[in-house]
CSV table of C-alpha atoms in Angstrom, one decimal:
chain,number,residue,atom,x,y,z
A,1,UNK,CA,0.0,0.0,0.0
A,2,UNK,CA,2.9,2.0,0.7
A,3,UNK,CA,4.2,1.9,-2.4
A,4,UNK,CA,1.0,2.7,-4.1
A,5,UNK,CA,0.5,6.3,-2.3
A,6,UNK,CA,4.0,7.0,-3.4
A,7,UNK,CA,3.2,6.6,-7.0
A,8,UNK,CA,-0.3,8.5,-6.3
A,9,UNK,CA,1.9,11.8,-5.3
A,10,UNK,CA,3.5,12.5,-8.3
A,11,UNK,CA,0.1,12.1,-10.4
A,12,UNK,CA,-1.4,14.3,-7.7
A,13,UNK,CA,1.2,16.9,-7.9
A,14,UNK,CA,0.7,16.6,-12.3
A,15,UNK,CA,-3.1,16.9,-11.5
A,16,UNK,CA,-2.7,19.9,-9.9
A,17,UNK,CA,-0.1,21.7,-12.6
A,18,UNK,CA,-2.9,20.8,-15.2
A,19,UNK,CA,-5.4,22.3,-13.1
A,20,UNK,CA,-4.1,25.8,-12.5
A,21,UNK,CA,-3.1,25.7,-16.3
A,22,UNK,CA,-6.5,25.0,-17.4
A,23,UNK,CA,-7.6,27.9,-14.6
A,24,UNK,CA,-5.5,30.4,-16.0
A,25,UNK,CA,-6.4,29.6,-19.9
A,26,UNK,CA,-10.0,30.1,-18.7
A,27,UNK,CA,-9.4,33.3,-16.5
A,28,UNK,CA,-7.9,34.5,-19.9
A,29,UNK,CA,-10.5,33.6,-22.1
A,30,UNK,CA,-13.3,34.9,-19.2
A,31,UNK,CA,-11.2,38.6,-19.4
A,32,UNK,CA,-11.0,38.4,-23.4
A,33,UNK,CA,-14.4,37.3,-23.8
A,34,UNK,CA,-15.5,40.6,-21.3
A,35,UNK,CA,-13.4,43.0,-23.1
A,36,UNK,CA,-14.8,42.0,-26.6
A,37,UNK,CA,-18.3,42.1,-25.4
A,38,UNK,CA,-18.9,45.7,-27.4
A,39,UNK,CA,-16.9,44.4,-30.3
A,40,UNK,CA,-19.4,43.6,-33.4
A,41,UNK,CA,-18.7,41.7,-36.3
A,42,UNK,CA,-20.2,41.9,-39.4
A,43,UNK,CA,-20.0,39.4,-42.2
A,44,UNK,CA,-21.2,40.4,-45.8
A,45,UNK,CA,-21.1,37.8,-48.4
A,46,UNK,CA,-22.5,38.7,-51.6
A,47,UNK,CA,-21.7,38.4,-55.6
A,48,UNK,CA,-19.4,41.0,-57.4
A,49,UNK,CA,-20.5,44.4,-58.0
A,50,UNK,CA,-23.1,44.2,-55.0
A,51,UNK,CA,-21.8,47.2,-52.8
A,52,UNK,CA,-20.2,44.9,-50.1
A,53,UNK,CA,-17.1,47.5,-50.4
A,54,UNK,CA,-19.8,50.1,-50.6
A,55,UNK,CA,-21.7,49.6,-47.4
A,56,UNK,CA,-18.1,49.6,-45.2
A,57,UNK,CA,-16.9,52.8,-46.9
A,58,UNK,CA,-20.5,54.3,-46.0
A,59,UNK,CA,-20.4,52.2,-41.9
A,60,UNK,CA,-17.0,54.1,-41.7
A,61,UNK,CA,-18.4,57.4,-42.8
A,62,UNK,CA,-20.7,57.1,-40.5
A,63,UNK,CA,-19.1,55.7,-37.3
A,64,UNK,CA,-15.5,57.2,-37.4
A,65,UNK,CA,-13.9,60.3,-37.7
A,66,UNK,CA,-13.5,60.9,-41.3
A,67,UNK,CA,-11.1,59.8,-44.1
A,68,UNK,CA,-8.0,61.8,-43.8
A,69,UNK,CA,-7.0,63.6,-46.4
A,70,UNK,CA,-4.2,61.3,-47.4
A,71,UNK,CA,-6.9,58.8,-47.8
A,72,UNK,CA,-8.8,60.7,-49.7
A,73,UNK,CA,-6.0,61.5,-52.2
A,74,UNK,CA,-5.4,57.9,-52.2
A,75,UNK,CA,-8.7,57.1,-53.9
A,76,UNK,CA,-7.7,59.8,-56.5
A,77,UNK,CA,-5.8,57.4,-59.3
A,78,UNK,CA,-9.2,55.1,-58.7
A,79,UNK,CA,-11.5,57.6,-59.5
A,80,UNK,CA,-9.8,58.6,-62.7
A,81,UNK,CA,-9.1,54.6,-63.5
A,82,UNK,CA,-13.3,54.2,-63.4
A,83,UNK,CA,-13.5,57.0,-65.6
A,84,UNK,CA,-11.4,55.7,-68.5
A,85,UNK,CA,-13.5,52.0,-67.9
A,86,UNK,CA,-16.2,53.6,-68.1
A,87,UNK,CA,-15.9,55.6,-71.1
A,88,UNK,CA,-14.5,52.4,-72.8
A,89,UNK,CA,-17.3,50.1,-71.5
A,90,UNK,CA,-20.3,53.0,-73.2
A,91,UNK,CA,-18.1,52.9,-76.3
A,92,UNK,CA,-17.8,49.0,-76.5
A,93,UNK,CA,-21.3,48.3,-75.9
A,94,UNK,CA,-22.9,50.5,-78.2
A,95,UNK,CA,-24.8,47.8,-81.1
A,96,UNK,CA,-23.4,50.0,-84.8
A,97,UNK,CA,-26.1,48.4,-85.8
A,98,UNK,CA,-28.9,50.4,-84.3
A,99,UNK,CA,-26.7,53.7,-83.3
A,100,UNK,CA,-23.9,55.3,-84.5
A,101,UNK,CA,-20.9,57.4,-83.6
A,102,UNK,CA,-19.9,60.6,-84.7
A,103,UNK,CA,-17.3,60.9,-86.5
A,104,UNK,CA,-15.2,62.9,-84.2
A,105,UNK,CA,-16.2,60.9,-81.3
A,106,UNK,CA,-15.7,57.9,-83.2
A,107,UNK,CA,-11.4,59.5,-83.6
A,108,UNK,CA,-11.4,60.3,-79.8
A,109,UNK,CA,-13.3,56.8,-78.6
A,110,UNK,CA,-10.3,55.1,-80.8
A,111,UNK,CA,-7.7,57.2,-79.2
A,112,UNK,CA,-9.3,56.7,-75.7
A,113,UNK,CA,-9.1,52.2,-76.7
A,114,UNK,CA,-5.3,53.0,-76.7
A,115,UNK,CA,-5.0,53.3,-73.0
A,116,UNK,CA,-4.3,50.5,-71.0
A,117,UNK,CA,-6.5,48.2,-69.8
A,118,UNK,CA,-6.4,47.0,-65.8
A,119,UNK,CA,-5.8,50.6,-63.2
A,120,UNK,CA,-2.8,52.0,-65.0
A,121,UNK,CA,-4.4,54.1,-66.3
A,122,UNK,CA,-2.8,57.9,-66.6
A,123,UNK,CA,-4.1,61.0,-64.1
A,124,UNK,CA,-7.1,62.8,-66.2
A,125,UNK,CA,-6.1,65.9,-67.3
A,126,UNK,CA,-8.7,69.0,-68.2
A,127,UNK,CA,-8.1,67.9,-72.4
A,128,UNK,CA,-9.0,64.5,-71.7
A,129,UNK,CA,-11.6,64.9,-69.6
A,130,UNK,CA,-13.2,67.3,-72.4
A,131,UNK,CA,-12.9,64.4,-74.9
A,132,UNK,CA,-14.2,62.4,-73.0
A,133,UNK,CA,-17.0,64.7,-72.1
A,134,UNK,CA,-18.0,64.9,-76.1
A,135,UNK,CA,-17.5,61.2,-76.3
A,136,UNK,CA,-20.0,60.4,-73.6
A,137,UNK,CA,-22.8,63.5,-74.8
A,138,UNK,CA,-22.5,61.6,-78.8
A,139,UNK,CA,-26.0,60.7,-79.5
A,140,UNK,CA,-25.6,57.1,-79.9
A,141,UNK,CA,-23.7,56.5,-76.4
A,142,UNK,CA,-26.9,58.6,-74.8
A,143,UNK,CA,-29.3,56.7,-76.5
A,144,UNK,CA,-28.0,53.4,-75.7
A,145,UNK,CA,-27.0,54.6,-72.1
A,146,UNK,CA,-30.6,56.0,-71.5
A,147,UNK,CA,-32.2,53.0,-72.5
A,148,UNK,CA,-30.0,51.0,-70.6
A,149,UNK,CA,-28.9,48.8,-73.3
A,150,UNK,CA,-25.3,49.2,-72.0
A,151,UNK,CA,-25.3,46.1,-69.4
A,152,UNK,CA,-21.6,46.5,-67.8
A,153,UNK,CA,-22.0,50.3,-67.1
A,154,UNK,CA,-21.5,50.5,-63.5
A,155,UNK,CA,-24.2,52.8,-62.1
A,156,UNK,CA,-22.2,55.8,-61.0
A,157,UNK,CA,-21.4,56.2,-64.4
A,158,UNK,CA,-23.4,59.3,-64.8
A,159,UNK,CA,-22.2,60.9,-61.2
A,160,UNK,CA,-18.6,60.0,-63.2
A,161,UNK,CA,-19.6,61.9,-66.4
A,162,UNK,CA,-21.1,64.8,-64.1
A,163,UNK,CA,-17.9,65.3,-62.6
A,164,UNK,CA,-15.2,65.3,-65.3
A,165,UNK,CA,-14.3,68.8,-65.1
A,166,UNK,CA,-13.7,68.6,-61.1
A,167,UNK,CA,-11.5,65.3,-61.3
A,168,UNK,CA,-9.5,66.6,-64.2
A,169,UNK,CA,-7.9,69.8,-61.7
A,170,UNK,CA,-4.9,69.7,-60.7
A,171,UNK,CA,-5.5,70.3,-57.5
A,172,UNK,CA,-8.1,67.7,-57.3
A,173,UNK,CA,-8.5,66.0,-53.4
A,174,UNK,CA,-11.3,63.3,-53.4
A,175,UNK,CA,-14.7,64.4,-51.9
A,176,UNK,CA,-16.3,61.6,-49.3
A,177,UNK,CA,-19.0,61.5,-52.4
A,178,UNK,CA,-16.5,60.1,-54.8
A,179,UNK,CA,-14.9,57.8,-52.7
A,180,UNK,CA,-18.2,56.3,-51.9
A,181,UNK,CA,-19.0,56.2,-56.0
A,182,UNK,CA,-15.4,55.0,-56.2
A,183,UNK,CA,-15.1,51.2,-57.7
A,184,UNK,CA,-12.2,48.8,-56.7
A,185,UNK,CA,-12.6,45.4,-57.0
A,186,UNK,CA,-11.8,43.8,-53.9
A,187,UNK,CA,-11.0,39.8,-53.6
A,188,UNK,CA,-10.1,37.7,-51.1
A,189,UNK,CA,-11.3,38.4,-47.2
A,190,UNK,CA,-11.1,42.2,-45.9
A,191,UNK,CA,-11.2,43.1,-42.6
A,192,UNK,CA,-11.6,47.2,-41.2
A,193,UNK,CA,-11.7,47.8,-37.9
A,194,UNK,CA,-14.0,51.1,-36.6
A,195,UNK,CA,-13.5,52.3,-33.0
């Protein structure tokens, strides 16, 4: 018997090592657990083009300070890169068969194609903007815009066209308007933290 409470002290002593482990991993999840309490988390799933981005640009609008103004300029090469794809897109989708382009319009849309494709696009400057201001007033692109024939137009296209003049100064600073127009397309998991 002796021998067996010998061999019983040593478990006895483990026993208690696991114990006041497994106490202190739940004393730290019981304070983690309380200081998370206010914390809540938002999941948004949702197909491309369905304003996921959107909705956290608008939650941080609305629940922190504001976007400095190094943000802001930040969204600046954005703003002019959804200008350019959206000019190309109206162009691209008009049907020659129904409308067509002035001639003009038709030399500046061809000039406009010649920019790259993807967000390399170059800053707007007040020239381009203009052409690109005749190119989206041409007849046909109005028509087929107005009637909503042009499926891959994103819908701040006419908020873009609006705004031409403004984005193409030099001096130009993102408003918190634009950057909520603004289009990036996100992949992958993103998480923002508000306070």
């Amino acid at each position: 018997m002796g021998s067996l409470c010998s061999r019983q002290k040593p478990l006895c002593e483990a026993d208690a090592e696991e114990n006041a482990k497994a106490a202190e991993i739940e004393r730290r999840i019981a304070q983690e657990t309380k200081a998370e309490q206010h914390i809540h988390k938002l999941l948004l799933l949702g197909a491309g083009e369905s304003g996921k981005s959107t909705i956290f640009k608008q939650i941080k609008l609305l629940f922190q300070t504001v976007f400095d103004e190094a943000e802001l300029r930040s969204y600046t090469s954005v703003i002019h890169a959804n200008v350019y794809q959206t000019i190309k897109l109206a162009q691209n989708d008009i049907d020659s068969s129904k409308y067509v382009v002035s001639l003009d319009n038709k030399e500046i849309g061809e000039k406009l194609s010649d920019i790259e494709s993807g967000w390399d696009h170059p800053y707007l400057t007040s020239e381009v903007a203009k052409e690109i201001e005749a190119l989206w007033n041409d007849a046909a692109i109005q028509e087929t815009y107005s009637r909503g024939d042009i499926p891959q137009i994103p819908d701040c296209a006419q908020y873009f066209m609006e705004n031409l003049e403004r984005f193409s100064d030099v001096n130009y600073v993102p408003t918190k308007e634009d950057v909520l127009y603004a289009r990036v397309r996100t992949s992958g998991v993103v998480e923002i933290h508000f306070r």
